[in-house]
mmCIF file of N, CA and C in Angstrom:
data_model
loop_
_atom_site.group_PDB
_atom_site.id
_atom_site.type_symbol
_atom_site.label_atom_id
_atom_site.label_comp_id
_atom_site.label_asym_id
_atom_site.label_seq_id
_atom_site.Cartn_x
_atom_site.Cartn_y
_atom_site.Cartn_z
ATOM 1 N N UNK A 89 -140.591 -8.291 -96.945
ATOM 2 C CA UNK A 89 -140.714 -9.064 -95.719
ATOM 3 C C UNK A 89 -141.820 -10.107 -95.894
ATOM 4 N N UNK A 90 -141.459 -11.467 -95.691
ATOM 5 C CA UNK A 90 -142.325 -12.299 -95.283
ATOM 6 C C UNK A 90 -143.466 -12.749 -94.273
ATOM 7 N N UNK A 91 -144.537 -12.837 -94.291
ATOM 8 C CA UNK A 91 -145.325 -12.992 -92.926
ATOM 9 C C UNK A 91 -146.146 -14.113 -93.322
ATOM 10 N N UNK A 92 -146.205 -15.078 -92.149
ATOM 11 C CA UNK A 92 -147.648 -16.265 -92.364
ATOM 12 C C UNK A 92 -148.391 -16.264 -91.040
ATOM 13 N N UNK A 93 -149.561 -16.129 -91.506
ATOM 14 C CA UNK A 93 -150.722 -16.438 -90.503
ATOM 15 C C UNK A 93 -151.478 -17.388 -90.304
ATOM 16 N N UNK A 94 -151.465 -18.295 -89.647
ATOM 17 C CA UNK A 94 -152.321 -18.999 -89.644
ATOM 18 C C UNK A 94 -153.581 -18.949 -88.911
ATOM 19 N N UNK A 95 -154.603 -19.864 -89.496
ATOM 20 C CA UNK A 95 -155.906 -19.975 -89.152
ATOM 21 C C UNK A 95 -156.870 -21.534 -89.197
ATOM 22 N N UNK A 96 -157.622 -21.641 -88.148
ATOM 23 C CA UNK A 96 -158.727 -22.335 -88.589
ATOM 24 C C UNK A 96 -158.273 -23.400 -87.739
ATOM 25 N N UNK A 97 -157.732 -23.301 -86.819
ATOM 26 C CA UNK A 97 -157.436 -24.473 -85.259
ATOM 27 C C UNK A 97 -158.274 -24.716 -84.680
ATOM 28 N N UNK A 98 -158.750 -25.530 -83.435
ATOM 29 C CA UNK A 98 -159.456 -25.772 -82.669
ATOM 30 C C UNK A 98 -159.768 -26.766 -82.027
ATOM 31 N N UNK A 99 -160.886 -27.044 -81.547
ATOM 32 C CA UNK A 99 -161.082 -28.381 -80.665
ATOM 33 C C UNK A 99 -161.983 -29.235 -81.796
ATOM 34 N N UNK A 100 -161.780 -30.373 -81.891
ATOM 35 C CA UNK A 100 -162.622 -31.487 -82.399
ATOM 36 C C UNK A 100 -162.698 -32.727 -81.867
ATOM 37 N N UNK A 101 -164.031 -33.742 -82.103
ATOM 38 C CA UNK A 101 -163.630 -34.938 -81.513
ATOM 39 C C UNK A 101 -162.685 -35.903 -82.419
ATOM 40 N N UNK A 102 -162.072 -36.746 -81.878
ATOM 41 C CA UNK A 102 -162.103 -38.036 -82.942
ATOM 42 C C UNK A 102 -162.831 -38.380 -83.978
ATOM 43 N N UNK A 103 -161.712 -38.197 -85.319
ATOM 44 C CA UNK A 103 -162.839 -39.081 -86.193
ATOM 45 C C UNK A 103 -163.528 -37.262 -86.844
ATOM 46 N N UNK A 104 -163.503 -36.575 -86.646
ATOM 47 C CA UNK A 104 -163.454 -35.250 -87.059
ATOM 48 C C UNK A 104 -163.063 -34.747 -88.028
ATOM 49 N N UNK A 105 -162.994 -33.342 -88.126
ATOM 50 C CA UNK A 105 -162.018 -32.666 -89.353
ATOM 51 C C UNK A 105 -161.665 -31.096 -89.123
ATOM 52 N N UNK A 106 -160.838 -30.611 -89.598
ATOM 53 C CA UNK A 106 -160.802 -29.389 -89.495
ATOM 54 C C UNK A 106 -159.833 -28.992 -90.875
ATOM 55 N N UNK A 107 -159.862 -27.872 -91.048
ATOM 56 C CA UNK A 107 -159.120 -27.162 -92.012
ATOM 57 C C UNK A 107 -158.578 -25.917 -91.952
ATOM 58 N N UNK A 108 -156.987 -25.805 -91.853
ATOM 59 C CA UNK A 108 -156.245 -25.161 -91.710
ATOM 60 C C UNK A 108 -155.649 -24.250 -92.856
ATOM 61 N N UNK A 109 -155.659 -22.834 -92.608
ATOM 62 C CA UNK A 109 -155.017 -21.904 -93.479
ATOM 63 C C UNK A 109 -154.049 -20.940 -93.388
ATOM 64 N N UNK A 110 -153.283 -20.782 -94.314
ATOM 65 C CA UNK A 110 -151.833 -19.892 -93.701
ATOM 66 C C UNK A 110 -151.606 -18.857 -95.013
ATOM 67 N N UNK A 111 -151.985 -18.035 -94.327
ATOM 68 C CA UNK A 111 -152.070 -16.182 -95.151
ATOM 69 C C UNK A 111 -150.906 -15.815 -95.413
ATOM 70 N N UNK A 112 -150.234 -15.941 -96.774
ATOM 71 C CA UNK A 112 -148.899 -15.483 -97.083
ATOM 72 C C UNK A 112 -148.274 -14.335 -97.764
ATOM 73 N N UNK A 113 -148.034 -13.521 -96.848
ATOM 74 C CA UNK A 113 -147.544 -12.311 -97.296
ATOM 75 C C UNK A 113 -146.024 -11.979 -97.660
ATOM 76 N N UNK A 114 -145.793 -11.682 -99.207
ATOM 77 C CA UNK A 114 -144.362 -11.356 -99.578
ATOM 78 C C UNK A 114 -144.269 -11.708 -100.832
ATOM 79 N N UNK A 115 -143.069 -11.261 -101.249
ATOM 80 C CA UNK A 115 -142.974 -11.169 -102.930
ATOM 81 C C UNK A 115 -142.603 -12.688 -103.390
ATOM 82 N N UNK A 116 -143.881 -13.605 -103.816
ATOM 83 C CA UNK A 116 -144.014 -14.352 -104.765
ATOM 84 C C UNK A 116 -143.801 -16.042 -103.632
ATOM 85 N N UNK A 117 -143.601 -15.754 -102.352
ATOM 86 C CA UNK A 117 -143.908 -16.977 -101.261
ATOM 87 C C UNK A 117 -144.425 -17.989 -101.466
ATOM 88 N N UNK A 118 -145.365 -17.633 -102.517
ATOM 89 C CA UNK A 118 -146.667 -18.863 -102.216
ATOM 90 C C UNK A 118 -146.221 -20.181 -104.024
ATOM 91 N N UNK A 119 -145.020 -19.359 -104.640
ATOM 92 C CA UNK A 119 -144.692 -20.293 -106.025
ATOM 93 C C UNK A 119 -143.864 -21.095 -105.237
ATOM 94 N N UNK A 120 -142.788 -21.136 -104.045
ATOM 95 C CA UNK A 120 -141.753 -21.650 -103.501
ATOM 96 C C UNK A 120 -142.699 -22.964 -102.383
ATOM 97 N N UNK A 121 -141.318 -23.571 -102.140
ATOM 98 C CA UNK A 121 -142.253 -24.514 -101.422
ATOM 99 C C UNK A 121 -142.486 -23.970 -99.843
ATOM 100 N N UNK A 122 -143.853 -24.980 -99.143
ATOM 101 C CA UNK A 122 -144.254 -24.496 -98.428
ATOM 102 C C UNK A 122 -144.397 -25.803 -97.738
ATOM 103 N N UNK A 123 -144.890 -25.364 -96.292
ATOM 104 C CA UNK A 123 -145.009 -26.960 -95.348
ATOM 105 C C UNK A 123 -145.843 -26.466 -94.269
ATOM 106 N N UNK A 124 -145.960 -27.777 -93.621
ATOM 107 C CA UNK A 124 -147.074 -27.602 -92.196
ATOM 108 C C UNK A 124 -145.922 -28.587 -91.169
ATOM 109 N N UNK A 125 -146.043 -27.919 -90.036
ATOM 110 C CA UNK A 125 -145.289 -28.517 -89.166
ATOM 111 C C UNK A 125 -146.102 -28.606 -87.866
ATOM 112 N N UNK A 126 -145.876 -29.522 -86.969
ATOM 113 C CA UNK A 126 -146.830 -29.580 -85.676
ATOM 114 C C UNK A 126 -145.377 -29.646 -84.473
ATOM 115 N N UNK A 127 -145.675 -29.470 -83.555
ATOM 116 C CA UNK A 127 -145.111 -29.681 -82.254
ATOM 117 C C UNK A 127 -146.205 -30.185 -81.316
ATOM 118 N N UNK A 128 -146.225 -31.278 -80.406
ATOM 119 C CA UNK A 128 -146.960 -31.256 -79.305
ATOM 120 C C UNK A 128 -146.060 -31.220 -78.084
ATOM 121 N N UNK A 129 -146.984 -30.770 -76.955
ATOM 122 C CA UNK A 129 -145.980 -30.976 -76.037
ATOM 123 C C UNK A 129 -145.024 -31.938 -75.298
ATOM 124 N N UNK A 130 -144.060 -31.399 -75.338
ATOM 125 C CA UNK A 130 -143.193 -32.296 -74.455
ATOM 126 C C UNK A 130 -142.059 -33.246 -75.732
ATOM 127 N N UNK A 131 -142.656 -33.217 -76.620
ATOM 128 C CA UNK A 131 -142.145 -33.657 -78.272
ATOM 129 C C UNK A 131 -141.738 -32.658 -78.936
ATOM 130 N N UNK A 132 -140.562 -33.153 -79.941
ATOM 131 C CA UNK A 132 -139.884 -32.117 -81.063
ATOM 132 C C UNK A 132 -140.919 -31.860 -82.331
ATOM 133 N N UNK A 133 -140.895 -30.949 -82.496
ATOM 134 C CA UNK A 133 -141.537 -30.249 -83.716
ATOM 135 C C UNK A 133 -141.286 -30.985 -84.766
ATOM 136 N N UNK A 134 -142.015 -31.996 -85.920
ATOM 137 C CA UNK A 134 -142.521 -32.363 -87.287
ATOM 138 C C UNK A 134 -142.974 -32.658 -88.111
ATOM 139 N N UNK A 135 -142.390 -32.715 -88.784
ATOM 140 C CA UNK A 135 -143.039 -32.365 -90.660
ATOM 141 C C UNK A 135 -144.286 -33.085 -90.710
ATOM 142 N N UNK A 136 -144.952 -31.976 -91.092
ATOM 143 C CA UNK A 136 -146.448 -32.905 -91.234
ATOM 144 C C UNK A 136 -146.421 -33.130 -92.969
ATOM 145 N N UNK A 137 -146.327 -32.035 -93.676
ATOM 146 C CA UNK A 137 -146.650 -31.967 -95.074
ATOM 147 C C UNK A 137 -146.378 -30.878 -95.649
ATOM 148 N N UNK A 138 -145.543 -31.318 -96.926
ATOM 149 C CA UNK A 138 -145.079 -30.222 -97.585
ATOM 150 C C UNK A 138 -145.493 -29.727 -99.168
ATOM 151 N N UNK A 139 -145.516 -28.922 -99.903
ATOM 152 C CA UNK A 139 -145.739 -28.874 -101.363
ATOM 153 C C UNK A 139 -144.602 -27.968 -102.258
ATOM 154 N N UNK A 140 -144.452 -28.468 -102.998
ATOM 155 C CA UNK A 140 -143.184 -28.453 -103.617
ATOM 156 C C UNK A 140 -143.235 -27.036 -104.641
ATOM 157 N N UNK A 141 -142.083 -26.735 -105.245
ATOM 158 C CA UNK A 141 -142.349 -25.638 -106.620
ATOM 159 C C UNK A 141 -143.671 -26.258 -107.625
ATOM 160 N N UNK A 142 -143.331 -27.000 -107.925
ATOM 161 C CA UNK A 142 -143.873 -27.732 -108.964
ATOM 162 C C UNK A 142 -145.010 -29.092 -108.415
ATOM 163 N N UNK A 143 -145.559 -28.512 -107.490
ATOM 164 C CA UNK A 143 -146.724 -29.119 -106.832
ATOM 165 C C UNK A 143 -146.404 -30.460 -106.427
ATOM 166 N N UNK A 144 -145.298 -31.163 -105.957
ATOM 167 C CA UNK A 144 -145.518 -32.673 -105.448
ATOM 168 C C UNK A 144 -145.281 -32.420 -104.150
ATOM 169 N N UNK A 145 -145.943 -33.119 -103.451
ATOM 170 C CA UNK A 145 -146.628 -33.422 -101.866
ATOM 171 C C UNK A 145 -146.218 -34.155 -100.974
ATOM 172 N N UNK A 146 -145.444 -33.845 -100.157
ATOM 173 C CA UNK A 146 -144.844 -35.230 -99.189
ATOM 174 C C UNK A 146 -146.141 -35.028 -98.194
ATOM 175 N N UNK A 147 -145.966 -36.371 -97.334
ATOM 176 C CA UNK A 147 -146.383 -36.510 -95.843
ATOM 177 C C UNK A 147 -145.796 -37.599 -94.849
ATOM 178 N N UNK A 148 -145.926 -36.893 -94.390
ATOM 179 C CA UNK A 148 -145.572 -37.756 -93.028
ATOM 180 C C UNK A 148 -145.959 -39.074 -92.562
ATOM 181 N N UNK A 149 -146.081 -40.523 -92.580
ATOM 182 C CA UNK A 149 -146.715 -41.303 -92.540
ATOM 183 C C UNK A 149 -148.016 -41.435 -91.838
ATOM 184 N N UNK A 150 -147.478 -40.665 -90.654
ATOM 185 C CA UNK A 150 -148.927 -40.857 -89.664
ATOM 186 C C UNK A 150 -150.332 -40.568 -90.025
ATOM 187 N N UNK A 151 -149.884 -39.498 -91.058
ATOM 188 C CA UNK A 151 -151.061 -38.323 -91.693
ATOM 189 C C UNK A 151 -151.200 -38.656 -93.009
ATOM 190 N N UNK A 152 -150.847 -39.674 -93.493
ATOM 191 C CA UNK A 152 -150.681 -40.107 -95.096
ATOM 192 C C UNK A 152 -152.253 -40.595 -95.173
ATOM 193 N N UNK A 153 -153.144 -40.157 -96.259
ATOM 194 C CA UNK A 153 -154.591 -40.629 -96.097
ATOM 195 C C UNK A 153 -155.528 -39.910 -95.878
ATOM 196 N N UNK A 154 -155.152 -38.806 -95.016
ATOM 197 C CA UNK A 154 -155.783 -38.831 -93.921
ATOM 198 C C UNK A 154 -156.156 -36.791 -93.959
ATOM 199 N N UNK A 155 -154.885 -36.215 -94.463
ATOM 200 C CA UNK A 155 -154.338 -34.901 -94.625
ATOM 201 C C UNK A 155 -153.982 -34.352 -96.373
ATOM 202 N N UNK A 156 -154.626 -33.425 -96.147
ATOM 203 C CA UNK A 156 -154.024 -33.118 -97.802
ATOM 204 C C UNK A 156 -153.794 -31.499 -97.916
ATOM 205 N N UNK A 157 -152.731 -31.755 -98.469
ATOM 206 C CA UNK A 157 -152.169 -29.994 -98.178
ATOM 207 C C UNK A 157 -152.120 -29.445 -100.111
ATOM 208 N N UNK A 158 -152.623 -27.999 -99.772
ATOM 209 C CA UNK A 158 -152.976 -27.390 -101.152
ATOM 210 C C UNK A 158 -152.132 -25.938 -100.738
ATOM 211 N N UNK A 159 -152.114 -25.303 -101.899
ATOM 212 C CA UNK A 159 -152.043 -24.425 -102.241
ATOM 213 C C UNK A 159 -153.046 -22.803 -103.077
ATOM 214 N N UNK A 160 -153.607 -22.202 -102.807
ATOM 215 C CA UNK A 160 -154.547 -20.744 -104.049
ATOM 216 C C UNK A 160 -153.424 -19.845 -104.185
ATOM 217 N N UNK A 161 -152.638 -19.854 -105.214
ATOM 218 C CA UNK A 161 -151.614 -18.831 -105.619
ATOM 219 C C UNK A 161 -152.402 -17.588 -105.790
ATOM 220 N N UNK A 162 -153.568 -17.999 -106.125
ATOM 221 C CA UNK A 162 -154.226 -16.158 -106.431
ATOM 222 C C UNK A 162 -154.662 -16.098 -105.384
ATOM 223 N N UNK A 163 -154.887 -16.488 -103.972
ATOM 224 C CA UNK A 163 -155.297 -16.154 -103.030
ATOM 225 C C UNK A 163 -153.874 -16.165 -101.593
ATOM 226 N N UNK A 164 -153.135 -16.363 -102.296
ATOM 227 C CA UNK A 164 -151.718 -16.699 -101.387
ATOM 228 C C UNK A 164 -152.099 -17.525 -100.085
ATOM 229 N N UNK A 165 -152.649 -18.456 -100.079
ATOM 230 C CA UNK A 165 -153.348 -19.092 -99.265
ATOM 231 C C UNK A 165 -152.784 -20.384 -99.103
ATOM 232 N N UNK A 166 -151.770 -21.259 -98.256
ATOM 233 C CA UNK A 166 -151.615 -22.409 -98.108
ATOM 234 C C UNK A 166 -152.982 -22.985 -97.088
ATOM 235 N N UNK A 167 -152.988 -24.703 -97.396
ATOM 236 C CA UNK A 167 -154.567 -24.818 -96.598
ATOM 237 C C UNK A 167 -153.727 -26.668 -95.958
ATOM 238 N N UNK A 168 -154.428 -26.855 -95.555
ATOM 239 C CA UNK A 168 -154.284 -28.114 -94.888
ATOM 240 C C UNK A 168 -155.487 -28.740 -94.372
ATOM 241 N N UNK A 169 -156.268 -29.917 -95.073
ATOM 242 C CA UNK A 169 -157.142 -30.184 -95.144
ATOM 243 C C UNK A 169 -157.369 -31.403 -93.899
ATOM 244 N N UNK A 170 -157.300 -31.616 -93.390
ATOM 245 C CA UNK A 170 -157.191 -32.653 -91.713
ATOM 246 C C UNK A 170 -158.797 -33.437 -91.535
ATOM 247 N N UNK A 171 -158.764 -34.880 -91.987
ATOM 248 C CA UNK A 171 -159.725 -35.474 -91.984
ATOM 249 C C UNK A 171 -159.348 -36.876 -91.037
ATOM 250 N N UNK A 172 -160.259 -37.492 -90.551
ATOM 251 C CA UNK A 172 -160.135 -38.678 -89.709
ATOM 252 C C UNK A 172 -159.389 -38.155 -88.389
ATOM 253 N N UNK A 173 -159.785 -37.324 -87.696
ATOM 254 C CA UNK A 173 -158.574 -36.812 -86.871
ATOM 255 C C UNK A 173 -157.957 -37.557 -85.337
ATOM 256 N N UNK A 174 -157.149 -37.973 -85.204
ATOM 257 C CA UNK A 174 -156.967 -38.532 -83.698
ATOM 258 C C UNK A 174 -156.305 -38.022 -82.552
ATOM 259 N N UNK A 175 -156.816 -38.449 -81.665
ATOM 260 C CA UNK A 175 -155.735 -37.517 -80.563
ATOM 261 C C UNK A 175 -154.665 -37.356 -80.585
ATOM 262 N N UNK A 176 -153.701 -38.107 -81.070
ATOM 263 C CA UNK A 176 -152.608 -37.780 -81.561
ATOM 264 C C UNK A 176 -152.124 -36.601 -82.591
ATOM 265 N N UNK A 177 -153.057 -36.748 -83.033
ATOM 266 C CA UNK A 177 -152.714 -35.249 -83.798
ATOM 267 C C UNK A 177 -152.967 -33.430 -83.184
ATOM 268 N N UNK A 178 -153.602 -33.816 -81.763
ATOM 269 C CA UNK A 178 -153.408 -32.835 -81.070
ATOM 270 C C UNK A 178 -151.932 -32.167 -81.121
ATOM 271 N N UNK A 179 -152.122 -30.813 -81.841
ATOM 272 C CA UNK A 179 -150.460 -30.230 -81.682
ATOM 273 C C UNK A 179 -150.600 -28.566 -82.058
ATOM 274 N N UNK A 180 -149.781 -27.767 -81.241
ATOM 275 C CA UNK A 180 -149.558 -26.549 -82.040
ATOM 276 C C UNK A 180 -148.993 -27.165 -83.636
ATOM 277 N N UNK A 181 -149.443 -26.227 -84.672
ATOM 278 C CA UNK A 181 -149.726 -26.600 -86.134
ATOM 279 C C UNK A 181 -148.663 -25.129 -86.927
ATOM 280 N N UNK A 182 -147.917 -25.471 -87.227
ATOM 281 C CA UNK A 182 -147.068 -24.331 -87.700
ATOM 282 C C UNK A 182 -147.181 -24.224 -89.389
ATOM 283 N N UNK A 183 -147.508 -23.009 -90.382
ATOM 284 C CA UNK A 183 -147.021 -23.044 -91.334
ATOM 285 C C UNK A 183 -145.794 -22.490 -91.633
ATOM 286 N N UNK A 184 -144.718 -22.908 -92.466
ATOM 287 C CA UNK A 184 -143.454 -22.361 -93.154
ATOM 288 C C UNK A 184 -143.000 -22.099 -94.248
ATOM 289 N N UNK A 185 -142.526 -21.601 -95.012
ATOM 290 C CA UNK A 185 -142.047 -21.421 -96.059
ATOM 291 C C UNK A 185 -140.759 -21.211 -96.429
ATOM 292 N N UNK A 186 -139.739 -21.987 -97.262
ATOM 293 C CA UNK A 186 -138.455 -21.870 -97.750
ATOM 294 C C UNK A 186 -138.257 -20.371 -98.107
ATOM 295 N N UNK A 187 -139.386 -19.821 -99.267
ATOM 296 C CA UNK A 187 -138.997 -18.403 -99.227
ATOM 297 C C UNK A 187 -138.709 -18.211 -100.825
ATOM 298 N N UNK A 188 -137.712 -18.826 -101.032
ATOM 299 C CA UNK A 188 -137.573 -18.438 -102.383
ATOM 300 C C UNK A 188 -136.664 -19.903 -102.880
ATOM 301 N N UNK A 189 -137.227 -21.179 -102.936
ATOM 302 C CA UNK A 189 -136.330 -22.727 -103.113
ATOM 303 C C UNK A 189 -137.547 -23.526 -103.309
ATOM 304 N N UNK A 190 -136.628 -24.735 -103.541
ATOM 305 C CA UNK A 190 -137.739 -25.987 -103.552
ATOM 306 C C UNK A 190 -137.628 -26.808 -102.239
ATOM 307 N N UNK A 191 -138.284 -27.368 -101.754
ATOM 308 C CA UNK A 191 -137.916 -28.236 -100.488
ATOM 309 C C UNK A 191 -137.139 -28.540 -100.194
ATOM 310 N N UNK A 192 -135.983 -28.663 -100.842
ATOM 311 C CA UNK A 192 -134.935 -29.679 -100.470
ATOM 312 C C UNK A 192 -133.561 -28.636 -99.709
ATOM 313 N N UNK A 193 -134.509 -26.921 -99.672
ATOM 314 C CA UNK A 193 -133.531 -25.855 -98.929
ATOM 315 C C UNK A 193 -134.474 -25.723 -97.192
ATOM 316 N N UNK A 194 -133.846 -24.833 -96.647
ATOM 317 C CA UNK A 194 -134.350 -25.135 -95.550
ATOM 318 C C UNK A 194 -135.447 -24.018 -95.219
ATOM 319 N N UNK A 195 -136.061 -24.005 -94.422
ATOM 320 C CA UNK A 195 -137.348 -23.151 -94.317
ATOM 321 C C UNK A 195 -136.698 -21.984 -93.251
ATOM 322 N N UNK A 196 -137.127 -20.764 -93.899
ATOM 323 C CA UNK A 196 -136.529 -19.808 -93.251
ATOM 324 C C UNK A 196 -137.585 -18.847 -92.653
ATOM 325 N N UNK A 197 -139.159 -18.839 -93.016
ATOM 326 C CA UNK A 197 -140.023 -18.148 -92.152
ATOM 327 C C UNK A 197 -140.916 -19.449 -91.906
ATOM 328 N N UNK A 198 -141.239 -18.538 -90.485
ATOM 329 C CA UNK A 198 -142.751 -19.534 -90.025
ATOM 330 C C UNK A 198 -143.773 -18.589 -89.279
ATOM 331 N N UNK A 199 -144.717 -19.290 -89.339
ATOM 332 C CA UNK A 199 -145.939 -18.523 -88.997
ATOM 333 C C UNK A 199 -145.918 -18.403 -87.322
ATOM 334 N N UNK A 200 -147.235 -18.264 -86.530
ATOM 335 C CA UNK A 200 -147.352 -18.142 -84.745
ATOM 336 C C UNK A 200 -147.801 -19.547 -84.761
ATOM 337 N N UNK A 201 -148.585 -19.918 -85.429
ATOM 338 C CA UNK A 201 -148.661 -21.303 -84.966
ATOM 339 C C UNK A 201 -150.373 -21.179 -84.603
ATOM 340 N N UNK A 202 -151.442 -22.307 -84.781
ATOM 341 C CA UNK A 202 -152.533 -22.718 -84.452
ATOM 342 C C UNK A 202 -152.620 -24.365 -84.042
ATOM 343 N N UNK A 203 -153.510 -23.507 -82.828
ATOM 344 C CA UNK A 203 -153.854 -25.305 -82.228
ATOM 345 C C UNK A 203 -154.961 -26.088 -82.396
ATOM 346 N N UNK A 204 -154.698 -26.974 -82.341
ATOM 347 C CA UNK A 204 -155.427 -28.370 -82.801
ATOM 348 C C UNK A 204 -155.575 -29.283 -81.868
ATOM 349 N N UNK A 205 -156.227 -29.771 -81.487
ATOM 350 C CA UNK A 205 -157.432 -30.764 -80.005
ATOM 351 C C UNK A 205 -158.273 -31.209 -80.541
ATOM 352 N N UNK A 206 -157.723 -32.309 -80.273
ATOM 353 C CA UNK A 206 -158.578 -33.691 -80.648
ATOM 354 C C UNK A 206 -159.239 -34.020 -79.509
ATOM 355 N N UNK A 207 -159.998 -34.444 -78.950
ATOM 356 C CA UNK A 207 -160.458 -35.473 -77.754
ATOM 357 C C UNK A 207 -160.923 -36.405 -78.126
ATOM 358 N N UNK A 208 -160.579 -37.457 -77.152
ATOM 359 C CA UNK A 208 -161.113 -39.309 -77.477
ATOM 360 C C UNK A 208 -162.665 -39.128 -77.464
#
């Protein structure tokens, strides 16, 4: 069984940072690809940033610069590094994982989700 936890949400101002982590439990989760997803309210849930089998990195334009998403295989630890932050990026913050694929399959677990608050 798969499980992700995430951690490390909260309030910040503008122009801020925070850093996000997602605890991955299950047989071998953390070699497959993995992603960060946001929802805010009232808006559809997406893709913030993803990392691949073989380590290549999408993002999302908004967050291009700005966000950098890693991986600790010996620590099964996905992280999401959130610098320059704007109110806009206020959002429940989801991690996911395909499971056992490369990105281009669809993500079949996700974590509870951590929030993120920005203020102007």
């Amino acid at each position: 069984q798969i499980h992700l936890v995430e951690s490390g949400g909260g309030s910040v101002q503008a122009g801020g940072s925070l850093r996000l982590s997602c605890a991955a439990s299950g047989y071998n989760v953390i070699y497959y690809c993995m992603g960060w997803f946001r929802q805010a309210p009232g808006k559809e849930r997406e893709g913030v940033a993803s990392i691949d089998n073989d380590g290549t990195t999408t993002y999302a334009d908004s967050v291009k610069g700005r966000f950098t998403i890693s991986k600790d295989k010996a620590k099964n630890t996905l992280s999401l590094q959130m610098n320059s932050l704007k109110p806009e990026d206020t959002a429940m913050y989801f991690c996911a994982a395909v499971g056992d694929g490369t990105c281009r399959m669809k993500y079949k677990y996700w974590g509870q989700g951590t929030q993120v608050t920005v203020s102007s």
